[in-house]
Amino acid sequence: MTESAPVDPTATDAWKNLAGIADGFSPDLRGWFDAEADRADRYTFQAADLTVDLSKGLITEDILSNLLQLAKEIGVSERYEAMISGEHINATEDRAVLHTALRRPKNGTDLVPPAGFVVDGQDVDADVHATLDKVYAFAEKVRSGEWTGVTGKRIETVVNIGIGGSDLGPVMVYEALKPYVQTGLEVRFVSNIDPTDVYEKTAGLDPETTLFIVASKTFGTLETLTNARMARTWLWDQLKSTGAIDGSDAAQKDAVAKHFVAVSTALDKVAAFGIDPENAFGFWDWVGGRYSVDSAIGTSIVIAIGADNWREFLAGFHAIDEHMRTAPLEQNVPVLMGLLNVWYTNFLGAQSHAVLPYAQYLHRFPAYLQQLTMESNGKSVRWDGSPTTTDTGEIFWGEPGTNGQHAFYQLIHQGTRLVPADFIAVANPAHPIKDETGDGSTVEPGQDVHALFMANFFAQTKALAFGKTADEVRAEGTKESVVPAREFSGNRPTTSILAPSLTPSVVGQLIALYEHIVFVEGTIWGIDSFDQWGVELGKQLALQVAPAVDGDTEALESQDASTKALIKKYLELRK
Ligand code: F6P
């Protein structure tokens, strides 16, 4: 079944009402909190383990009810049902979009759609769980030492080779769940086609204890296949140099069989690379690359943290999927956050969105979200090919707090642009370390450092919301000429997300939350959030330009004047 025509959001009554409210809108968070004693309560919501406070957002009851009305007029819930049921909502690729099926519990009794549902002739649950079981069994062999390299040594380092969705998710989750990684195992990630990446990531490794996972949905990505070939050559050369293998084809083939596995939807191409299809883990074209971290693409993480933690991770996703499916719109966190982003983007002129994790282990979360959000919603045509009727996409960016505070928060606090920001923190740190000595003035001896960290988390959203008036600055004895520079306007919107601890489940919950925020925004804008045609032209041109860069005169002459001159300069500089 294919998609129906998108509803033009700008033609809805709700949109017109919102445009009316936005006209001359003058937010007043100080006044709103003074007037509404229950504001914090009213706009704080729970989704699984995530407590989400929207009260420091630029919302009123009128705005919220119109945003919810917009979701109803567009049919957000109906499209979500269509997605999880396997309708081909990825219209331009004519594919189902079923990442939610990757985390449905085995033999779940009250699932929607019911367990065993069939899409395009495929029993989705059966295939998902068969693959998971295969990944778990393999991971256990590596973790237990039963899986060995060619010389019989157990694996100590796993190197995941992939890019985009076949890299960003696994890296982010590995970093987020470091405390859960089995002692004696390390995972490294190679993504960039810059040969420095593979050089640095293999540096110091023992080839006899290294396992490479080639992760590529298509198994056709230039970067990944080039890196995989370089890694294979590295393996052969290193093993030969120590006499671990001889140079025969049979020995080299055996080395690849023991030191390379793959994750892909294209198992024929995996075999052509020399990887035993027995050691390949599949997934399906209904999993978009940037929605694939909880598929077999996460094999490196399953090895690192084990099947039980992985199940918990999947359960976290599923809890949010269920929240998205069942919570009434007015309490539905992904819906509310997605709608709020539409309000900021389309009515208040925000162009970017900061994600600021106050959890060092989430330091790759903003990078992960950049692909999830921008590859999904950076589009200017709708799913029926017609132009979008409004701005789409948000530029997601961020760094962990408190590092960001000492870098770019100046602009968020006092700049001329509106930058909505999501602050994410956990109550319980992985390492509850104290500052035993303190400094005797600002920090007392024995200070719990996580509490100090969290004080920053709370202080920042407070400062952004309520600012500091000129009179308050003056009252501190500031000289008049400097007062404007020290004034903070406030009314800078933030969302605070607080979780108990950074468990596998919570990491899954956070990812699913943002997946569904992206879905809500994409649905409102009428775009296909699951294709990525915008990355194709550059890929094609790189292949077309490559001979010129390698010195082919004819290819060089066929380039445009600027590119030709740049390549010539490069060739002059290249030793
Ligand atoms: O170029 C973009 C992209 O197609 C992403 O969507 C994807 O995550 C990435 O490349 C990697 O693709 P693959 O897993 O097929 O190697």
Short mmCIF file of C-alpha atoms in Angstrom, two decimals, residues 46 49-53 337 355-362 365 399-402 405 409 421-430 450-461 495-503 506-507 509-510 513-514:
data_model
loop_
_atom_site.label_atom_id
_atom_site.label_comp_id
_atom_site.label_asym_id
_atom_site.label_seq_id
_atom_site.Cartn_x
_atom_site.Cartn_y
_atom_site.Cartn_z
CA GLN A 46 6.66 10.93 32.03
CA ASP A 49 11.93 6.32 32.80
CA LEU A 50 12.23 9.76 31.25
CA THR A 51 10.89 12.76 33.10
CA VAL A 52 10.44 15.52 30.57
CA ASP A 53 9.87 19.10 31.67
CA MET A 337 8.35 17.59 21.70
CA VAL A 355 21.13 18.98 22.33
CA LEU A 356 23.14 19.25 25.50
CA PRO A 357 23.73 16.03 27.38
CA TYR A 358 24.90 16.50 30.95
CA ALA A 359 26.37 13.00 30.88
CA GLN A 360 29.87 12.54 29.56
CA TYR A 361 29.02 9.06 28.34
CA LEU A 362 26.47 10.66 25.96
CA PHE A 365 24.63 11.67 21.18
CA GLU A 399 28.22 19.09 22.95
CA PRO A 400 28.11 17.73 26.45
CA GLY A 401 27.69 20.12 29.33
CA THR A 402 29.56 21.61 31.00
CA GLN A 405 29.02 26.28 28.68
CA TYR A 409 26.41 28.99 25.44
CA ALA A 421 17.79 23.46 23.61
CA ASP A 422 17.25 20.00 25.07
CA PHE A 423 19.10 19.40 28.33
CA ILE A 424 19.57 15.72 29.17
CA ALA A 425 20.84 14.40 32.50
CA VAL A 426 20.82 11.35 34.76
CA ALA A 427 20.34 11.43 38.53
CA ASN A 428 22.84 8.69 39.33
CA PRO A 429 26.34 8.91 37.93
CA ALA A 430 28.28 5.85 36.85
CA HIS A 450 27.88 14.84 40.23
CA ALA A 451 25.79 17.18 42.39
CA LEU A 452 28.00 20.05 41.26
CA PHE A 453 27.57 18.92 37.66
CA MET A 454 23.79 18.78 38.11
CA ALA A 455 23.79 22.23 39.70
CA ASN A 456 25.08 23.46 36.36
CA PHE A 457 22.35 21.56 34.51
CA PHE A 458 19.62 23.19 36.62
CA ALA A 459 21.27 26.61 36.64
CA GLN A 460 21.58 26.84 32.89
CA THR A 461 17.91 26.22 32.11
CA THR A 495 13.36 21.13 27.58
CA SER A 496 14.82 19.20 30.50
CA ILE A 497 15.02 15.42 30.27
CA LEU A 498 15.95 13.59 33.44
CA ALA A 499 16.49 9.83 33.80
CA PRO A 500 17.43 7.76 36.84
CA SER A 501 20.71 6.37 35.42
CA LEU A 502 22.31 5.78 32.06
CA THR A 503 21.22 2.15 31.77
CA VAL A 506 17.45 4.52 29.19
CA VAL A 507 19.78 4.80 26.20
CA GLN A 509 14.48 5.17 25.43
CA LEU A 510 16.38 8.31 24.47
CA LEU A 513 12.22 9.35 21.79
CA TYR A 514 14.16 11.26 19.15
#
